[in-house]
Short mmCIF file of C-alpha atoms in Angstrom, two decimals:
data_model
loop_
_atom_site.label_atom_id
_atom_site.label_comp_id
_atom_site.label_asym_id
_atom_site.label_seq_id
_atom_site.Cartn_x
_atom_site.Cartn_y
_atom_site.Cartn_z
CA UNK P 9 115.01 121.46 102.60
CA UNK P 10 113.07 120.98 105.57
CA UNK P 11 109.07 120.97 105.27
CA UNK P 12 106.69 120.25 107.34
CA UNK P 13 104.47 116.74 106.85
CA UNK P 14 100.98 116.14 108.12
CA UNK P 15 100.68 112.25 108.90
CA UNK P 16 96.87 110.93 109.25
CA UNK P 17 96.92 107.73 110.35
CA UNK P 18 93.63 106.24 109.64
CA UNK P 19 93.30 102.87 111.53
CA UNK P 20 89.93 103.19 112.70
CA UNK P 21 91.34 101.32 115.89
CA UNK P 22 93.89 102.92 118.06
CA UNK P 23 95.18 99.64 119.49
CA UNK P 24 98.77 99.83 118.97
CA UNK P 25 99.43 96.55 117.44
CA UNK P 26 98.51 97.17 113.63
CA UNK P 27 100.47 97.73 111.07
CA UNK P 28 99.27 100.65 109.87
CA UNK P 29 100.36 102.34 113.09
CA UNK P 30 104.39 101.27 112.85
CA UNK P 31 104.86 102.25 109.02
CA UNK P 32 102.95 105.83 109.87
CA UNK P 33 105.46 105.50 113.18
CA UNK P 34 108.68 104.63 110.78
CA UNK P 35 107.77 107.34 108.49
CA UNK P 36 107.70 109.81 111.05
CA UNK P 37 110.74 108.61 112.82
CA UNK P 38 112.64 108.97 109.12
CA UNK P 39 110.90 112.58 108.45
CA UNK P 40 112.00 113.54 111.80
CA UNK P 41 115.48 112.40 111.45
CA UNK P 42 116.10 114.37 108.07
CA UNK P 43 115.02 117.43 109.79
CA UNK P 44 111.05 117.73 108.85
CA UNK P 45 108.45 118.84 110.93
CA UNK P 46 105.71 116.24 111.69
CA UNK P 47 102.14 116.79 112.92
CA UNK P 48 99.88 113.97 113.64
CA UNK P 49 96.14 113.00 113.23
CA UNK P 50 95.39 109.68 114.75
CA UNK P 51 92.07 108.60 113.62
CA UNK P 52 91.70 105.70 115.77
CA UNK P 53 89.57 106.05 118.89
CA UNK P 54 88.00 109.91 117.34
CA UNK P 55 84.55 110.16 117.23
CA UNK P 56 83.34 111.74 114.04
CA UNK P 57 80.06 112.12 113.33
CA UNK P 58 78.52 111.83 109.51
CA UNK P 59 77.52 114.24 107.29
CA UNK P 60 73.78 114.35 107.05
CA UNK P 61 72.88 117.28 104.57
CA UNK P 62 74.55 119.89 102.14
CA UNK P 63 73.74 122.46 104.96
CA UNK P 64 76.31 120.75 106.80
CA UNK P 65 78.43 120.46 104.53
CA UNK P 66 78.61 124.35 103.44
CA UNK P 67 79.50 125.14 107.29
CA UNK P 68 82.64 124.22 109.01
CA UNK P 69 83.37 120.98 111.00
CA UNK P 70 82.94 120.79 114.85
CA UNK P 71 86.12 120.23 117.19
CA UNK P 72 88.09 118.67 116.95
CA UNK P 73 88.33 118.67 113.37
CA UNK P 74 88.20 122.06 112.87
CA UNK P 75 91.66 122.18 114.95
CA UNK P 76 93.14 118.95 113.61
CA UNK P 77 92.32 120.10 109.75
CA UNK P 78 94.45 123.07 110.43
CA UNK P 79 97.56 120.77 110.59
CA UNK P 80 96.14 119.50 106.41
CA UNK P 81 96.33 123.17 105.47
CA UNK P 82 100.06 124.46 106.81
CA UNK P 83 101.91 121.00 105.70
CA UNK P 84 103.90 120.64 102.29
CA UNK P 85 103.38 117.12 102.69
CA UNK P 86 100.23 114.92 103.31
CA UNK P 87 100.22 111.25 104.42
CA UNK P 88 97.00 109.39 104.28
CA UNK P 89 97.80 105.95 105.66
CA UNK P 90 94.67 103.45 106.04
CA UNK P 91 94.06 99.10 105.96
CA UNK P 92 91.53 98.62 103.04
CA UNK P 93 88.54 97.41 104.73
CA UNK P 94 85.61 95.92 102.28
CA UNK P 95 87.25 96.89 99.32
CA UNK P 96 87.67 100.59 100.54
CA UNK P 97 88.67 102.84 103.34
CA UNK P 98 87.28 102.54 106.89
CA UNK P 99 84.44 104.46 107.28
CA UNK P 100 85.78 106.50 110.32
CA UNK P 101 88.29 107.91 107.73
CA UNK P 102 85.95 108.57 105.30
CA UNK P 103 83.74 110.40 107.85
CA UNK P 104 87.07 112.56 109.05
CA UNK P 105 88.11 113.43 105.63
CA UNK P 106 84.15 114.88 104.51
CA UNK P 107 84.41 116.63 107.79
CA UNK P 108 87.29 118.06 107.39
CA UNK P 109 86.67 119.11 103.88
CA UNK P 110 83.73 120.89 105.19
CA UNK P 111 83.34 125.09 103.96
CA UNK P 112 85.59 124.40 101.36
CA UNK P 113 88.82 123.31 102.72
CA UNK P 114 89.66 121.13 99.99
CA UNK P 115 88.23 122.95 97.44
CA UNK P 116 86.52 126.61 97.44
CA UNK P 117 83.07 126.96 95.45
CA UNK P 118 83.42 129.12 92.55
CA UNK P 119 81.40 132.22 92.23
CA UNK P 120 78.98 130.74 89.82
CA UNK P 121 77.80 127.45 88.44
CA UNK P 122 80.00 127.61 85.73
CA UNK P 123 83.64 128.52 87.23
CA UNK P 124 85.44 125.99 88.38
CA UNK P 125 86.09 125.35 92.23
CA UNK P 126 89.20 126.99 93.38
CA UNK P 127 92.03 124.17 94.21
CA UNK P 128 92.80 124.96 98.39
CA UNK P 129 95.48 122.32 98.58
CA UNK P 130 98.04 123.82 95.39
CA UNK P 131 101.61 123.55 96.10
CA UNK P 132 101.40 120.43 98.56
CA UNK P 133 101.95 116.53 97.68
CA UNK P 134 100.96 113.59 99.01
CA UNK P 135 101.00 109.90 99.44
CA UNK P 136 98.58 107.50 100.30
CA UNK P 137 99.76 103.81 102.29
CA UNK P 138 97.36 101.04 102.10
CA UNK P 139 97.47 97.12 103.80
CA UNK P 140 95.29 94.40 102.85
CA UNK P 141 94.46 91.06 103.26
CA UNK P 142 94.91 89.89 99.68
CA UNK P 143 97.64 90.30 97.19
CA UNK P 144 98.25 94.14 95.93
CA UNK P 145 98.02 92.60 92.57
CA UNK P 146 94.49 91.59 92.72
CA UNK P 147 94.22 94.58 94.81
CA UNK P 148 95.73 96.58 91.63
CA UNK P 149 94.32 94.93 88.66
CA UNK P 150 91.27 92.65 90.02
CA UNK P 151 89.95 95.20 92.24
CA UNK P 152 91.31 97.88 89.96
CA UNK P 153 93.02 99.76 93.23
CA UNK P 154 89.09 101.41 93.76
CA UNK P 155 90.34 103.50 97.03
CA UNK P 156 93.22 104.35 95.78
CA UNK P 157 92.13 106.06 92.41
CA UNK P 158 88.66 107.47 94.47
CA UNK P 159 91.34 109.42 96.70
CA UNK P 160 93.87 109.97 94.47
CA UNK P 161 91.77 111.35 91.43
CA UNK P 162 88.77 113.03 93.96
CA UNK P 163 89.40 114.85 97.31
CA UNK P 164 93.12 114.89 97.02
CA UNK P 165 93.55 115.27 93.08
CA UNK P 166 90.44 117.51 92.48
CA UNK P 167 91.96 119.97 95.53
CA UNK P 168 95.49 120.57 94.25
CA UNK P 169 97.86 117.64 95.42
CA UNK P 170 100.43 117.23 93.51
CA UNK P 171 102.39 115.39 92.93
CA UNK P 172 101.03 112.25 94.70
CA UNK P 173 103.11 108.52 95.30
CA UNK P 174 101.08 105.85 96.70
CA UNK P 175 102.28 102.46 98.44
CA UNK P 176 99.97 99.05 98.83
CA UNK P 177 101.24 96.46 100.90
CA UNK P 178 99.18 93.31 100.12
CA UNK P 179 98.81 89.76 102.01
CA UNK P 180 99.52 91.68 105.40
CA UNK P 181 98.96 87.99 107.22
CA UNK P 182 101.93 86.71 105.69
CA UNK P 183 104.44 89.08 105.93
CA UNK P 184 107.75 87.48 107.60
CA UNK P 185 109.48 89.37 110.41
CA UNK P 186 111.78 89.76 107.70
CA UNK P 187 109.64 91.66 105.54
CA UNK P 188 107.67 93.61 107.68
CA UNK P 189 111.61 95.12 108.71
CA UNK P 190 111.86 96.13 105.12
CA UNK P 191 108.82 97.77 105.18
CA UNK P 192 109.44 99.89 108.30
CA UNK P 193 113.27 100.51 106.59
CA UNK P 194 111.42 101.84 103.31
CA UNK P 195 108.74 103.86 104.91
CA UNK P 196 111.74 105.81 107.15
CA UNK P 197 113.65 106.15 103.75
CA UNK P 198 110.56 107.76 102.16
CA UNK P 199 110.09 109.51 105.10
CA UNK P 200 113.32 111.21 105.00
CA UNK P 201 112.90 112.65 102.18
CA UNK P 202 109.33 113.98 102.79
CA UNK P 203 107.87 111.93 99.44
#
């Protein structure tokens, strides 16, 4: 069955070269193949300001954003795709996704104190891709995968997303021509079929 897949790719730099920019490029190319619809947010080169105040943050985002977010809330299928940077996700990211969750997108306030928010993003998945420097298992069980769980059990888990599949590529530096092949096979495979 055919759904449609929002892709962010969230290298903060829009130089073609990085990684992160062929797997979101391989995943695409495999969604595409199998029939899927696929939007695009490309992070890299955007400029998105910060969020300064809960004022802000109760009306909705400026343009672009406002536009771009539009392509989070019609997709089945979210890819969040990002190089950990200081233990975390680049900050132009980080600044796109509070924007965009701006006048509850993510999650609508409920009508009192009490009552929990109402979940915007029910009914879609998602999956999250993350490089690094160092080896996914100190990434995983040194670091205890900080960026990942933030995302996975905040923004994305506390709006609806579900289910959710995450992959970490560690020691980025090293990876043979070899491997990095296997890489772009896996993310068209995964691709494909829209998980």
């Amino acid at each position: 069955m055919s759904k449609k897949i929002c892709i962010i790719d969230g290298h903060p730099d829009a130089n073609p070269d990085h990684l992160i920019h062929a797997l979101c490029n391989a995943y695409e190319a495999g969604a595409v193949e199998e029939g899927h619809q696929v939007s695009r947010i490309n992070v890299g080169g955007m400029d998105v300001p910060f969020l300064n105040s809960q004022d802000e943050f109760d009306t909705p985002p400026p343009e672009p954003i406002l536009s771009l977010r539009e392509q989070i809330g019609v997709a089945d299928h979210l890819v969040i795709a990002f190089p950990l940077w200081m233990g975390g996700m680049p900050a132009r990211l980080k600044a796109f996704l509070e924007q965009a969750a701006r006048a509850g997108f993510f999650l609508k306030p409920g009508q009192s104190d009490h009552e929990w928010p109402e979940r915007m993003m029910k009914g879609k998945s998602a999956r999250i891709i993350i490089t690094m420097g160092m080896p996914d298992l100190m990434y995983r069980f040194g670091m205890d995968a900080g960026a990942l769980k933030a995302l996975e059990r905040g923004v994305l888990g506390l709006s609806g997303f579900k289910p959710m599949h995450h992959t970490i590529i560690g020691s980025v530096g090293a990876l043979t021509e070899s491997k990095i092949e296997s890489w772009m096979t896996f993310m068209k495979e995964i691709g494909g079929e829209a998980v």
